[in-house]
Amino acid sequence: MNFAELELLRATTKESIKLRLGEEPSDNFKYHVLVCGGTGCLSIGCQNTLEALQKAVESQGLQDSVKVVVTGCMGTCEMGPVITVFPEGYYYCRVQPEDAEEIVSSHLKEGKFVERLCYHAADGSVQPRKSDMTFFKKQQRVALRNCGLINQTSIEEYIAMDGYKALAKVLQEMTPQQVVDEVKKSGLRGRGGAGFPTGVKWQFVLDQKADQKYVVVNGDEGDPGAFMDRSVLEDDPYSVIEAMTIAGYAVGANKGFAYIRLEYPRAIDHFTKALTRARELNLLGDNILGTDFSFDIEIRVGAGAFVCGEETALLASIEGRRGEPRPRPPFPAVSGLFEKPTLLNNVETYANICPIILKGGEWYASMGTEKSKGTKVFTLAGKINNTGLVEIPLGLTLREMVEDIGGGVPGGKAFKAAQTGGPSGGCIPAAYLDTPIDYENLSALGSIVGSGGMIIVDEGTCMVDLAKFYLGFTQDESCGKCTPCRIGTKRMLEILERITKGLGKEGDLELLIELANSIKASALCGLGQTAPNPILSTIRYFKDEYEAHIKDKTCPAGVCKMPRKGLKS
Amino acid sequence: MGAECKCNCDQDKKLDALFAQYKGNPNGLIVVMAAIQEVHGYLPKDLLIKTAEELGVPLSDVYGVATFYAAFSLRPRGRHSVNLCLGTACYVKGAPEVQAMLEKEMGIKAGNTTEDRRFSLDLVRCLGACGIAPVLTVNGEVYPRMTAEKVSEVLAKYE
Ligand SMILES: Cc1cc2nc3c(=O)[nH]c(=O)nc-3n(C[C@H](O)[C@H](O)[C@H](O)COP(=O)(O)O)c2cc1C
Ligand code: SF4
Ligand code: FES
Ligand code: FES
């Protein structure tokens, strides 16, 4: 395929999705019914809903005017199976197979939407269309632009949504330096956790002189409670593939690796299929689009080790070794995979690249806050009504996230804290709900944006127990290479276990803080350096809860089982 | 034992092809081991020795890799693989109670296989389906919103 053929393909495929974009199509379809085939919906039976819908469409003779499409996650996983009906964007939740006939006869035949299946907000109001839903109103979708809108593995639908336009632009009009400059201008920071400026990293790799360079995507996503990378890999794999290809051109690499964790079999499957399709259309492989640029990507499946998300461990794992981190420098940008300069970015980071190239770095930088530009995907989970996948401009407040988008805490319980950044992060208590979410603010509160997992907990959660949970996790996942992390986290866990059993002693908190600070200062990699964060942050905001465990031998949330009856307060 | 293949000669061919592809190349270690694990459900000793020889990796390194990654098992596994997610979202929504019930019903601690090899029980960290937590999978089939009460009903489906 060459540039002209790509544009021709786009022109024809564009017709097939116009209806979903609010434009007049020239084909005969009056409705597009999109059925969510994301992992959440899949596991609660969207397959049956899909079949029932297809059958109802046919039995009522609408197969020529109604198109049924399976897409990726639409965002509101808790309310699955979810379907959206275009052109208006009506949004139906918890659609069971028995609802199919009614949707077809009422909505698709007579144009009357089915109110009982629409989203009902916590205050009882009905929000029938996507555009009415508080869940979507404050969101802005860049990385997730195609998720839930197109067929997950269809390269045609991807191309229709301006897919491969950015690659064509780069190859035709831009020098590698210009590409890197555009990424720098965007202010995009790595979405894998540390928030390092992406353009600066690309520049480092571009500046290296070497016979061979590599581009790697980190699809390990080990942070429990985060699933945005999974969604992008499953629901929009081409956006990552196209961006990696652009990155290859920009930094001078002809080979890429996609490291995807084993626990994500569907992501591996979709990504593999997407690679094959891209090669078939000459969008990957030798002489891409007829130019002299060649680039290809190989998949490497993780083998179940959290620490392999750390960049140097990940590279060791691709090389077939134990995934143990090594000291930096040298940074992977200088000496990475097989000791060659390597550009390593997170999945979501790549997912932002094509829009930045197409709309310009300034456009991206116009969203967000002063030092945290653009949008960020969060996964809302835990004790919250609307669990799901959310992309917001940075700078929205935590309250908007929890109350407007998340729909509040279920069961009339009180919000207690938002845990962000997973095992490397901390908790933000109710007093800070009005804080705008960005890298600086969260870190000032002793937490981090991290990969974007956001777990909401209510008054029924014991913060000491939660800290113990995270420490158990990091202790389990420590690779054991360095002593502070291997032994230090073990000691901290033992103390927490004692405290939650009602055997805490005077001085335990001081000991925990002292241990935490020395581990932070001396561990070799990010896993050990951040492992104490959940403890430090819970001590900071919920000290009285620790003291109740230690002094009164009671668990205020009623989670920890205390052997000796404590003093009543 | 274990290395001879009972019915799947295709599978053995697949492994032989990988051995050929990565002959003398230590970088293929994890790829080859993952394939062995997939075919046999665990890593039989003679195949590990073969892997070391074919790829030119010291056996101690092969063992080091086998014990480092959670996906690899040196012991035969149960017929049905039960994975309970103990990621944060699942944890705060009651996965520990489900774990206690699973261990009680199977009579083993997580990380082990029942005597009759009917089940292996493992804890995993986040399956990426946190929206429908707590999540249990049996042979890859997903059971959303698990509770301790539903455990015996789910297990009864697997002989
Ligand atoms: C223990 C540990 C686990 C990590 N896990 C991940 C991960 O799962 N995914 C990821 O993209 N980055 C992870 N990181 C961060 C990576 O090391 C690296 O900074 C990141 O992938 C770089 O990409 P970015 O600049 O696009 O964020 C982890 C870091 C540490 C220390
Ligand atoms: S800090 Fe922990 S995980 Fe990192 S190298 Fe040291 S032991 Fe391994
Ligand atoms: S999986 Fe269907 S809405 Fe997320
Ligand atoms: S925490 Fe269990 S699926 Fe994510």
PDB file of N, CA and C and ligand atoms in Angstrom, chain A residues 307 325 478-482 485 523-525 527-528, ligand 2:
ATOM      1  N   VAL A 307       7.587  -7.148  39.269  1.00  0.00           N
ATOM      2  CA  VAL A 307       8.795  -6.330  39.138  1.00  0.00           C
ATOM      3  C   VAL A 307       9.213  -6.182  37.673  1.00  0.00           C
ATOM      4  N   PRO A 325      15.826  -5.910  38.428  1.00  0.00           N
ATOM      5  CA  PRO A 325      16.276  -4.569  38.045  1.00  0.00           C
ATOM      6  C   PRO A 325      17.791  -4.436  38.210  1.00  0.00           C
ATOM      7  N   SER A 478       8.751  -8.566  45.723  1.00  0.00           N
ATOM      8  CA  SER A 478      10.142  -8.135  45.771  1.00  0.00           C
ATOM      9  C   SER A 478      11.010  -9.187  45.098  1.00  0.00           C
ATOM     10  N   CYS A 479      11.921  -8.738  44.242  1.00  0.00           N
ATOM     11  CA  CYS A 479      12.726  -9.736  43.535  1.00  0.00           C
ATOM     12  C   CYS A 479      13.811 -10.300  44.439  1.00  0.00           C
ATOM     13  N   GLY A 480      14.065  -9.650  45.559  1.00  0.00           N
ATOM     14  CA  GLY A 480      14.995 -10.209  46.533  1.00  0.00           C
ATOM     15  C   GLY A 480      16.440  -9.830  46.296  1.00  0.00           C
ATOM     16  N   LYS A 481      16.686  -9.016  45.291  1.00  0.00           N
ATOM     17  CA  LYS A 481      18.074  -8.710  44.960  1.00  0.00           C
ATOM     18  C   LYS A 481      18.743  -7.842  46.024  1.00  0.00           C
ATOM     19  N   CYS A 482      18.008  -6.880  46.583  1.00  0.00           N
ATOM     20  CA  CYS A 482      18.675  -6.031  47.567  1.00  0.00           C
ATOM     21  C   CYS A 482      18.034  -6.146  48.950  1.00  0.00           C
ATOM     22  N   CYS A 485      14.888  -3.957  50.618  1.00  0.00           N
ATOM     23  CA  CYS A 485      13.567  -4.318  50.124  1.00  0.00           C
ATOM     24  C   CYS A 485      13.201  -5.735  50.560  1.00  0.00           C
ATOM     25  N   ALA A 523      16.750   1.299  48.841  1.00  0.00           N
ATOM     26  CA  ALA A 523      16.402   0.222  47.919  1.00  0.00           C
ATOM     27  C   ALA A 523      16.919   0.530  46.521  1.00  0.00           C
ATOM     28  N   LEU A 524      17.155  -0.528  45.767  1.00  0.00           N
ATOM     29  CA  LEU A 524      17.767  -0.360  44.448  1.00  0.00           C
ATOM     30  C   LEU A 524      16.787   0.167  43.404  1.00  0.00           C
ATOM     31  N   CYS A 525      15.568  -0.357  43.401  1.00  0.00           N
ATOM     32  CA  CYS A 525      14.658   0.061  42.338  1.00  0.00           C
ATOM     33  C   CYS A 525      13.384   0.656  42.914  1.00  0.00           C
ATOM     34  N   LEU A 527      10.466  -0.351  43.114  1.00  0.00           N
ATOM     35  CA  LEU A 527       9.561  -1.178  43.905  1.00  0.00           C
ATOM     36  C   LEU A 527       9.851  -1.006  45.392  1.00  0.00           C
ATOM     37  N   GLY A 528      11.118  -1.153  45.758  1.00  0.00           N
ATOM     38  CA  GLY A 528      11.483  -0.993  47.160  1.00  0.00           C
ATOM     39  C   GLY A 528      11.388   0.457  47.617  1.00  0.00           C
TER      40      GLY A 528
HETATM   41  S1  SF4 C   2      14.137  -2.781  45.525  1.00  0.00           S
HETATM   42 FE1  SF4 C   2      13.175  -4.808  45.751  1.00  0.00          FE
HETATM   43  S2  SF4 C   2      12.428  -5.295  43.713  1.00  0.00           S
HETATM   44 FE2  SF4 C   2      13.876  -3.595  43.460  1.00  0.00          FE
HETATM   45  S3  SF4 C   2      15.827  -4.616  43.060  1.00  0.00           S
HETATM   46 FE3  SF4 C   2      15.713  -4.354  45.265  1.00  0.00          FE
HETATM   47  S4  SF4 C   2      14.814  -6.312  45.987  1.00  0.00           S
HETATM   48 FE4  SF4 C   2      14.433  -6.196  43.797  1.00  0.00          FE
END
